[in-house]
Amino acid sequence: MDTLRNVKCGCRARIHGLNGQGALKRRLMDMGLTKGTEVYVRKLAPLGDPMEISVRGYELSIRKSDADMIEVE
Amino acid sequence: MIKVALAGNPNSGKTTLFNDLTGSRQYVGNWPGVTVQKKEGTLRRKKDVIITDLPGIYSLSPYTPEEVVTRNYLLKEQPSVILDIIDSTNIERNLYLTTQLIETGIPAVGVLNMMDLLEKRGDTIDIKKLSQLLKCEIVETSALKSKGSFEAADKAIELAKKQKTTIPQKIFADSLEAELLKIQQIIGDMVGQHQLRWYSIKLFERDKRILGELALSDNQKKVIEGIIKNYEKKAGDDSESIIINERYEFIGKVVKECVVKKNVFESTSDKIDKVLTDRWLALPIFALIIFVVYYVSVSSLGTIVTGWTNDVLFGKYIMGNLSVWFDSIGATAWINDLVVNGIIGGVGAVLGFVPQMFILFLLLSILEDCGYMSRIAFIMDKIFRKFGLSGKSFIPMLISSGCGVPGIMASKTIENEKDRRMTIITTTFIPCGAKLPVIALIGGAMFPGVVWMAPAVYFIGIAAVVVSGIMLKKTRLFAGDPSPFVLELPAYHVPSPRNLFMHVWEREKAFIIKAGTVIFVASGLIWFLSGFGFADSGFGMVGAESSLLADIGNIIAPIFAPLGFGNWKAAVATVSGLLAKENIVATFGVLFGLGSDVAEDNSGLLQELQSMFSFGGAAMAFLVFNMLCAPCFAAIGAIKREMASAKWTAFAIGYQTILAYAAALVVYQLSGWLGGHLSFGIGTVAAITVLVIMLYMLFRSNKYKV
């Protein structure tokens, strides 16, 4: 299973689930990154990290290391 | 008395609505978590309605201080009604909080804000249906245009008068609701009827705070845990995630029924963002924007207004005229000197920054309010996170190269507490404008012809930031869960002038009051110490060399002996640097009998310094210490204000001074030993030990890393 980290810019992916636990997982899910949600990887920051994604109609920036927790299909 | 609680997501326009309703002096920013404190005000024209502006939050989880503050307020203080601000252009994520707010059992009114933007997009929301599905009153507003704010408040008051509490509806899948019902039966009479749903959901989520709050017996806890485990097994997920998923599922249904979205197209904000955070253009544009901010507020316009306030307004008009006036009424010379040179001179030096800070804060507020500040964090995050700082630390550091006071104050835009503290502690290591004459003085005296002197000092400053960041990050003080960098990038918009000016005024006022009081006392004290002392004729006004300050210099001079400048003149100059770093030059001028208005390239002064320092390393150590140690009083005042804690202020000053001492020790001892000026001795051993400790702290593994 691939993670959100490896989704290319300009591509869409559907969230399959989140690894990890506690505050970080909760924060990501609170922001709307839940199972079945479609996300669109808009771009990477100029230095390659963090990434900007579109989810539920708004723009969100997360670090690649955190994106690694999010399984996509 | 009616208590209205304003709640909503960050960037939902909550603070703007609050300003509108109360007319109080608040400000609106784009940073998530900008309203960290609880702010209150009374509704305009209705004194018996109190409005509380709760922190901007995304959820009612138990993990962030803002969320906990909000939860506790809603459950413990039981406001009469919640005004829930919903950004209608971002309705899915905003309704996520709405569903949680409704669960508290407090009557709620949903305020669909930014309806003008929604209409512009061509989207529509069926208000009536939304109200039915959420079982909650809904009103429409455009807070930035002051449309509908008071209708929303009236609706809330009406609702509060009608009912005290509400019983929240069931919104989850039937199987889950059945389990929640079981939990509700267990805790039945422990909480109010209207709060049953909230508590049962929180218990299902295994919320530790709630679990600790209810006096459940061990048996009850076991039964509840059994219910949760059972359901988790069936659902194949943890209970917290189950609830979040169910919540978004419900919202998905609501949105599908009520919201009609026009085809997705690229908005103006998207187009702007495409350029501003473009892979190749982002950094040059960032550099350009920063250059403009810096150039306008620090180099050009800023210097002009500061120079004018200091030299013309205070120097010529206020101090000059006051001095003449004192003479005319026959006041004694020392009163004249205390008031004019001691207090007004000292306080004026700080107030001189006010117009410059106005320009700087105005520019920063524009960057913040329009949404670019979030992008700065996005662009710079990768570099700064390595040193335990945030991408947003860049701005304070940059401004500090002009002046540390506004630099420290600019740290306000960093919402994470640890990142903010780290930034405040390290930002004054960057040499400010006032340190430049000192660099020129030491460079001219001891290293003539060395052109890289100033760059070298900047490099030392940057190195001190990086080294401190890495060392402190690995200590207990800055340990703990790294706060996730999950940052909303809000849509760009034109800031409202009213919010900008409220924002700027808030910061200016704080600076004038807080920093001003510290300076007031400190300047009076230094003036007294440097002008008075024991002479043959008894205690009175004396020259600098026999003043109390000189006595103090003699006492503390031995402390600096291991650093190579253990004489009273250098010690006094260092202390006087606390008033303002450029004072170091003037103090040397006075102490060497050359007058206080001596220039840093005065040949007599350079000669005196050459004979004072035994070799270049000693002068370098003096410079390093003065660059890194506690900043001037104005900056200390700003640190105190931004830390909002005496303990953290003391830590910051203490850390800076210890680091300065350690660095100067290493510079003097090792350069002396390696250069053949000093023989190997206890000082060399001490320097090597310090160096080893610092290297250890830099390279040890971080045991707090998660």
PDB file of N, CA and C in Angstrom, chain A:
ATOM      1  N   MET A   1       0.850  -1.212   0.000  1.00  0.00           N
ATOM      2  CA  MET A   1       0.000   0.000   0.000  1.00  0.00           C
ATOM      3  C   MET A   1       0.879   1.255   0.000  1.00  0.00           C
ATOM      4  N   ASP A   2       0.581   2.192  -0.856  1.00  0.00           N
ATOM      5  CA  ASP A   2       1.370   3.415  -0.939  1.00  0.00           C
ATOM      6  C   ASP A   2       0.891   4.426   0.100  1.00  0.00           C
ATOM      7  N   THR A   3       1.757   5.369   0.429  1.00  0.00           N
ATOM      8  CA  THR A   3       1.327   6.423   1.345  1.00  0.00           C
ATOM      9  C   THR A   3       1.225   7.748   0.588  1.00  0.00           C
ATOM     10  N   LEU A   4       0.589   8.695   1.258  1.00  0.00           N
ATOM     11  CA  LEU A   4       0.345  10.004   0.642  1.00  0.00           C
ATOM     12  C   LEU A   4       1.656  10.684   0.263  1.00  0.00           C
ATOM     13  N   ARG A   5       2.716  10.357   1.010  1.00  0.00           N
ATOM     14  CA  ARG A   5       4.027  10.942   0.745  1.00  0.00           C
ATOM     15  C   ARG A   5       4.465  10.719  -0.706  1.00  0.00           C
ATOM     16  N   ASN A   6       4.103   9.541  -1.240  1.00  0.00           N
ATOM     17  CA  ASN A   6       4.603   9.172  -2.560  1.00  0.00           C
ATOM     18  C   ASN A   6       3.665   9.535  -3.707  1.00  0.00           C
ATOM     19  N   VAL A   7       2.562  10.194  -3.379  1.00  0.00           N
ATOM     20  CA  VAL A   7       1.648  10.603  -4.442  1.00  0.00           C
ATOM     21  C   VAL A   7       2.258  11.807  -5.161  1.00  0.00           C
ATOM     22  N   LYS A   8       2.280  11.744  -6.477  1.00  0.00           N
ATOM     23  CA  LYS A   8       2.940  12.809  -7.248  1.00  0.00           C
ATOM     24  C   LYS A   8       2.091  14.083  -7.269  1.00  0.00           C
ATOM     25  N   CYS A   9       2.762  15.207  -7.471  1.00  0.00           N
ATOM     26  CA  CYS A   9       2.067  16.479  -7.579  1.00  0.00           C
ATOM     27  C   CYS A   9       1.081  16.417  -8.741  1.00  0.00           C
ATOM     28  N   GLY A  10      -0.090  17.006  -8.505  1.00  0.00           N
ATOM     29  CA  GLY A  10      -1.097  17.030  -9.562  1.00  0.00           C
ATOM     30  C   GLY A  10      -1.892  15.745  -9.634  1.00  0.00           C
ATOM     31  N   CYS A  11      -1.655  14.836  -8.682  1.00  0.00           N
ATOM     32  CA  CYS A  11      -2.397  13.575  -8.694  1.00  0.00           C
ATOM     33  C   CYS A  11      -3.397  13.524  -7.551  1.00  0.00           C
ATOM     34  N   ARG A  12      -4.432  12.723  -7.769  1.00  0.00           N
ATOM     35  CA  ARG A  12      -5.437  12.508  -6.741  1.00  0.00           C
ATOM     36  C   ARG A  12      -5.247  11.131  -6.123  1.00  0.00           C
ATOM     37  N   ALA A  13      -5.713  11.006  -4.889  1.00  0.00           N
ATOM     38  CA  ALA A  13      -5.657   9.694  -4.250  1.00  0.00           C
ATOM     39  C   ALA A  13      -6.774   9.613  -3.231  1.00  0.00           C
ATOM     40  N   ARG A  14      -7.196   8.396  -2.915  1.00  0.00           N
ATOM     41  CA  ARG A  14      -8.243   8.199  -1.920  1.00  0.00           C
ATOM     42  C   ARG A  14      -7.598   7.609  -0.659  1.00  0.00           C
ATOM     43  N   ILE A  15      -7.957   8.163   0.475  1.00  0.00           N
ATOM     44  CA  ILE A  15      -7.339   7.703   1.718  1.00  0.00           C
ATOM     45  C   ILE A  15      -7.899   6.340   2.111  1.00  0.00           C
ATOM     46  N   HIS A  16      -6.987   5.440   2.413  1.00  0.00           N
ATOM     47  CA  HIS A  16      -7.401   4.100   2.792  1.00  0.00           C
ATOM     48  C   HIS A  16      -7.396   3.929   4.310  1.00  0.00           C
ATOM     49  N   GLY A  17      -6.526   4.646   4.955  1.00  0.00           N
ATOM     50  CA  GLY A  17      -6.482   4.564   6.413  1.00  0.00           C
ATOM     51  C   GLY A  17      -5.279   5.313   6.940  1.00  0.00           C
ATOM     52  N   LEU A  18      -5.240   5.496   8.284  1.00  0.00           N
ATOM     53  CA  LEU A  18      -4.112   6.198   8.893  1.00  0.00           C
ATOM     54  C   LEU A  18      -3.411   5.290   9.877  1.00  0.00           C
ATOM     55  N   ASN A  19      -2.083   5.284   9.804  1.00  0.00           N
ATOM     56  CA  ASN A  19      -1.312   4.581  10.816  1.00  0.00           C
ATOM     57  C   ASN A  19      -1.061   5.537  11.965  1.00  0.00           C
ATOM     58  N   GLY A  20      -0.364   5.031  12.959  1.00  0.00           N
ATOM     59  CA  GLY A  20      -0.014   5.899  14.076  1.00  0.00           C
ATOM     60  C   GLY A  20      -1.169   6.058  15.036  1.00  0.00           C
ATOM     61  N   GLN A  21      -0.961   6.918  16.019  1.00  0.00           N
ATOM     62  CA  GLN A  21      -1.984   7.085  17.044  1.00  0.00           C
ATOM     63  C   GLN A  21      -1.816   8.415  17.749  1.00  0.00           C
ATOM     64  N   GLY A  22      -2.696   8.659  18.705  1.00  0.00           N
ATOM     65  CA  GLY A  22      -2.567   9.823  19.577  1.00  0.00           C
ATOM     66  C   GLY A  22      -2.853  11.142  18.879  1.00  0.00           C
ATOM     67  N   ALA A  23      -2.173  12.186  19.396  1.00  0.00           N
ATOM     68  CA  ALA A  23      -2.493  13.552  19.002  1.00  0.00           C
ATOM     69  C   ALA A  23      -2.331  13.795  17.507  1.00  0.00           C
ATOM     70  N   LEU A  24      -1.242  13.274  16.925  1.00  0.00           N
ATOM     71  CA  LEU A  24      -1.009  13.562  15.512  1.00  0.00           C
ATOM     72  C   LEU A  24      -2.074  12.934  14.621  1.00  0.00           C
ATOM     73  N   LYS A  25      -2.379  11.675  14.896  1.00  0.00           N
ATOM     74  CA  LYS A  25      -3.411  11.011  14.094  1.00  0.00           C
ATOM     75  C   LYS A  25      -4.734  11.746  14.236  1.00  0.00           C
ATOM     76  N   ARG A  26      -5.057  12.099  15.481  1.00  0.00           N
ATOM     77  CA  ARG A  26      -6.314  12.794  15.730  1.00  0.00           C
ATOM     78  C   ARG A  26      -6.355  14.128  14.985  1.00  0.00           C
ATOM     79  N   ARG A  27      -5.225  14.858  15.018  1.00  0.00           N
ATOM     80  CA  ARG A  27      -5.183  16.155  14.346  1.00  0.00           C
ATOM     81  C   ARG A  27      -5.411  15.986  12.830  1.00  0.00           C
ATOM     82  N   LEU A  28      -4.731  15.006  12.252  1.00  0.00           N
ATOM     83  CA  LEU A  28      -4.887  14.782  10.809  1.00  0.00           C
ATOM     84  C   LEU A  28      -6.334  14.428  10.473  1.00  0.00           C
ATOM     85  N   MET A  29      -6.938  13.581  11.305  1.00  0.00           N
ATOM     86  CA  MET A  29      -8.316  13.174  11.036  1.00  0.00           C
ATOM     87  C   MET A  29      -9.287  14.328  11.288  1.00  0.00           C
ATOM     88  N   ASP A  30      -9.028  15.097  12.349  1.00  0.00           N
ATOM     89  CA  ASP A  30      -9.866  16.266  12.632  1.00  0.00           C
ATOM     90  C   ASP A  30      -9.882  17.214  11.441  1.00  0.00           C
ATOM     91  N   MET A  31      -8.734  17.298  10.749  1.00  0.00           N
ATOM     92  CA  MET A  31      -8.652  18.196   9.609  1.00  0.00           C
ATOM     93  C   MET A  31      -9.359  17.622   8.383  1.00  0.00           C
ATOM     94  N   GLY A  32      -9.950  16.474   8.540  1.00  0.00           N
ATOM     95  CA  GLY A  32     -10.766  15.916   7.461  1.00  0.00           C
ATOM     96  C   GLY A  32     -10.091  14.825   6.656  1.00  0.00           C
ATOM     97  N   LEU A  33      -8.911  14.400   7.083  1.00  0.00           N
ATOM     98  CA  LEU A  33      -8.214  13.334   6.359  1.00  0.00           C
ATOM     99  C   LEU A  33      -8.696  11.976   6.880  1.00  0.00           C
ATOM    100  N   THR A  34      -9.923  11.621   6.517  1.00  0.00           N
ATOM    101  CA  THR A  34     -10.487  10.374   7.008  1.00  0.00           C
ATOM    102  C   THR A  34     -10.576   9.352   5.881  1.00  0.00           C
ATOM    103  N   LYS A  35     -10.838   8.142   6.289  1.00  0.00           N
ATOM    104  CA  LYS A  35     -10.948   7.031   5.345  1.00  0.00           C
ATOM    105  C   LYS A  35     -11.946   7.367   4.233  1.00  0.00           C
ATOM    106  N   GLY A  36     -11.534   7.099   2.992  1.00  0.00           N
ATOM    107  CA  GLY A  36     -12.443   7.303   1.877  1.00  0.00           C
ATOM    108  C   GLY A  36     -12.415   8.711   1.304  1.00  0.00           C
ATOM    109  N   THR A  37     -11.716   9.636   1.977  1.00  0.00           N
ATOM    110  CA  THR A  37     -11.675  11.013   1.491  1.00  0.00           C
ATOM    111  C   THR A  37     -10.716  11.128   0.311  1.00  0.00           C
ATOM    112  N   GLU A  38     -11.113  11.916  -0.676  1.00  0.00           N
ATOM    113  CA  GLU A  38     -10.223  12.116  -1.804  1.00  0.00           C
ATOM    114  C   GLU A  38      -9.344  13.329  -1.545  1.00  0.00           C
ATOM    115  N   VAL A  39      -8.051  13.176  -1.781  1.00  0.00           N
ATOM    116  CA  VAL A  39      -7.136  14.308  -1.640  1.00  0.00           C
ATOM    117  C   VAL A  39      -6.425  14.542  -2.958  1.00  0.00           C
ATOM    118  N   TYR A  40      -6.021  15.787  -3.137  1.00  0.00           N
ATOM    119  CA  TYR A  40      -5.334  16.167  -4.362  1.00  0.00           C
ATOM    120  C   TYR A  40      -4.006  16.789  -3.943  1.00  0.00           C
ATOM    121  N   VAL A  41      -2.911  16.239  -4.418  1.00  0.00           N
ATOM    122  CA  VAL A  41      -1.605  16.794  -4.056  1.00  0.00           C
ATOM    123  C   VAL A  41      -1.323  17.970  -4.982  1.00  0.00           C
ATOM    124  N   ARG A  42      -1.354  19.154  -4.404  1.00  0.00           N
ATOM    125  CA  ARG A  42      -1.254  20.364  -5.199  1.00  0.00           C
ATOM    126  C   ARG A  42       0.199  20.671  -5.554  1.00  0.00           C
ATOM    127  N   LYS A  43       1.055  20.711  -4.534  1.00  0.00           N
ATOM    128  CA  LYS A  43       2.464  20.988  -4.810  1.00  0.00           C
ATOM    129  C   LYS A  43       3.346  20.675  -3.605  1.00  0.00           C
ATOM    130  N   LEU A  44       4.640  20.722  -3.860  1.00  0.00           N
ATOM    131  CA  LEU A  44       5.604  20.612  -2.776  1.00  0.00           C
ATOM    132  C   LEU A  44       6.161  22.014  -2.527  1.00  0.00           C
ATOM    133  N   ALA A  45       6.634  22.251  -1.290  1.00  0.00           N
ATOM    134  CA  ALA A  45       7.297  23.522  -1.018  1.00  0.00           C
ATOM    135  C   ALA A  45       8.571  23.579  -1.857  1.00  0.00           C
ATOM    136  N   PRO A  46       9.089  24.783  -2.119  1.00  0.00           N
ATOM    137  CA  PRO A  46      10.258  24.906  -2.990  1.00  0.00           C
ATOM    138  C   PRO A  46      11.445  24.040  -2.551  1.00  0.00           C
ATOM    139  N   LEU A  47      11.566  23.795  -1.244  1.00  0.00           N
ATOM    140  CA  LEU A  47      12.688  22.985  -0.786  1.00  0.00           C
ATOM    141  C   LEU A  47      12.325  21.505  -0.710  1.00  0.00           C
ATOM    142  N   GLY A  48      11.166  21.146  -1.252  1.00  0.00           N
ATOM    143  CA  GLY A  48      10.803  19.733  -1.342  1.00  0.00           C
ATOM    144  C   GLY A  48       9.949  19.205  -0.209  1.00  0.00           C
ATOM    145  N   ASP A  49       9.757  19.992   0.832  1.00  0.00           N
ATOM    146  CA  ASP A  49       8.975  19.578   1.988  1.00  0.00           C
ATOM    147  C   ASP A  49       8.567  20.843   2.725  1.00  0.00           C
ATOM    148  N   PRO A  50       7.429  20.989   3.286  1.00  0.00           N
ATOM    149  CA  PRO A  50       6.255  20.101   3.299  1.00  0.00           C
ATOM    150  C   PRO A  50       5.491  20.086   1.965  1.00  0.00           C
ATOM    151  N   MET A  51       4.370  19.385   1.967  1.00  0.00           N
ATOM    152  CA  MET A  51       3.542  19.336   0.773  1.00  0.00           C
ATOM    153  C   MET A  51       2.216  20.053   1.003  1.00  0.00           C
ATOM    154  N   GLU A  52       1.635  20.514  -0.102  1.00  0.00           N
ATOM    155  CA  GLU A  52       0.331  21.176   0.003  1.00  0.00           C
ATOM    156  C   GLU A  52      -0.704  20.282  -0.663  1.00  0.00           C
ATOM    157  N   ILE A  53      -1.771  19.982   0.085  1.00  0.00           N
ATOM    158  CA  ILE A  53      -2.820  19.143  -0.480  1.00  0.00           C
ATOM    159  C   ILE A  53      -4.170  19.856  -0.399  1.00  0.00           C
ATOM    160  N   SER A  54      -5.059  19.468  -1.293  1.00  0.00           N
ATOM    161  CA  SER A  54      -6.431  19.957  -1.224  1.00  0.00           C
ATOM    162  C   SER A  54      -7.273  18.832  -0.647  1.00  0.00           C
ATOM    163  N   VAL A  55      -8.040  19.161   0.379  1.00  0.00           N
ATOM    164  CA  VAL A  55      -8.910  18.153   0.965  1.00  0.00           C
ATOM    165  C   VAL A  55     -10.207  18.833   1.399  1.00  0.00           C
ATOM    166  N   ARG A  56     -11.330  18.221   1.103  1.00  0.00           N
ATOM    167  CA  ARG A  56     -12.638  18.769   1.488  1.00  0.00           C
ATOM    168  C   ARG A  56     -12.776  20.245   1.133  1.00  0.00           C
ATOM    169  N   GLY A  57     -12.204  20.639   0.013  1.00  0.00           N
ATOM    170  CA  GLY A  57     -12.401  22.000  -0.473  1.00  0.00           C
ATOM    171  C   GLY A  57     -11.518  23.057   0.139  1.00  0.00           C
ATOM    172  N   TYR A  58     -10.459  22.673   0.842  1.00  0.00           N
ATOM    173  CA  TYR A  58      -9.535  23.696   1.325  1.00  0.00           C
ATOM    174  C   TYR A  58      -8.094  23.201   1.208  1.00  0.00           C
ATOM    175  N   GLU A  59      -7.151  24.121   1.449  1.00  0.00           N
ATOM    176  CA  GLU A  59      -5.731  23.809   1.290  1.00  0.00           C
ATOM    177  C   GLU A  59      -5.076  23.529   2.631  1.00  0.00           C
ATOM    178  N   LEU A  60      -4.303  22.455   2.666  1.00  0.00           N
ATOM    179  CA  LEU A  60      -3.664  22.046   3.907  1.00  0.00           C
ATOM    180  C   LEU A  60      -2.203  21.730   3.624  1.00  0.00           C
ATOM    181  N   SER A  61      -1.339  22.129   4.561  1.00  0.00           N
ATOM    182  CA  SER A  61       0.077  21.832   4.397  1.00  0.00           C
ATOM    183  C   SER A  61       0.497  20.828   5.465  1.00  0.00           C
ATOM    184  N   ILE A  62       1.097  19.707   5.041  1.00  0.00           N
ATOM    185  CA  ILE A  62       1.598  18.738   6.014  1.00  0.00           C
ATOM    186  C   ILE A  62       3.002  18.300   5.617  1.00  0.00           C
ATOM    187  N   ARG A  63       3.772  17.883   6.621  1.00  0.00           N
ATOM    188  CA  ARG A  63       5.127  17.419   6.341  1.00  0.00           C
ATOM    189  C   ARG A  63       5.078  16.035   5.721  1.00  0.00           C
ATOM    190  N   LYS A  64       6.106  15.756   4.921  1.00  0.00           N
ATOM    191  CA  LYS A  64       6.174  14.453   4.270  1.00  0.00           C
ATOM    192  C   LYS A  64       6.202  13.323   5.294  1.00  0.00           C
ATOM    193  N   SER A  65       6.920  13.572   6.410  1.00  0.00           N
ATOM    194  CA  SER A  65       7.025  12.508   7.416  1.00  0.00           C
ATOM    195  C   SER A  65       5.643  12.173   7.984  1.00  0.00           C
ATOM    196  N   ASP A  66       4.770  13.183   8.081  1.00  0.00           N
ATOM    197  CA  ASP A  66       3.414  12.932   8.567  1.00  0.00           C
ATOM    198  C   ASP A  66       2.558  12.298   7.478  1.00  0.00           C
ATOM    199  N   ALA A  67       2.819  12.715   6.233  1.00  0.00           N
ATOM    200  CA  ALA A  67       2.061  12.162   5.110  1.00  0.00           C
ATOM    201  C   ALA A  67       2.336  10.664   4.966  1.00  0.00           C
ATOM    202  N   ASP A  68       3.481  10.262   5.489  1.00  0.00           N
ATOM    203  CA  ASP A  68       3.857   8.852   5.426  1.00  0.00           C
ATOM    204  C   ASP A  68       2.912   7.976   6.251  1.00  0.00           C
ATOM    205  N   MET A  69       2.195   8.606   7.187  1.00  0.00           N
ATOM    206  CA  MET A  69       1.253   7.855   8.033  1.00  0.00           C
ATOM    207  C   MET A  69      -0.046   7.552   7.316  1.00  0.00           C
ATOM    208  N   ILE A  70      -0.263   8.257   6.207  1.00  0.00           N
ATOM    209  CA  ILE A  70      -1.563   8.163   5.545  1.00  0.00           C
ATOM    210  C   ILE A  70      -1.483   7.195   4.361  1.00  0.00           C
ATOM    211  N   GLU A  71      -2.186   6.090   4.462  1.00  0.00           N
ATOM    212  CA  GLU A  71      -2.203   5.117   3.375  1.00  0.00           C
ATOM    213  C   GLU A  71      -3.226   5.519   2.331  1.00  0.00           C
ATOM    214  N   VAL A  72      -2.833   5.414   1.081  1.00  0.00           N
ATOM    215  CA  VAL A  72      -3.762   5.796   0.010  1.00  0.00           C
ATOM    216  C   VAL A  72      -3.882   4.679  -1.023  1.00  0.00           C
ATOM    217  N   GLU A  73      -4.887   4.823  -1.836  1.00  0.00           N
ATOM    218  CA  GLU A  73      -5.025   3.843  -2.924  1.00  0.00           C
ATOM    219  C   GLU A  73      -5.415   4.573  -4.208  1.00  0.00           C
TER     220      GLU A  73
END
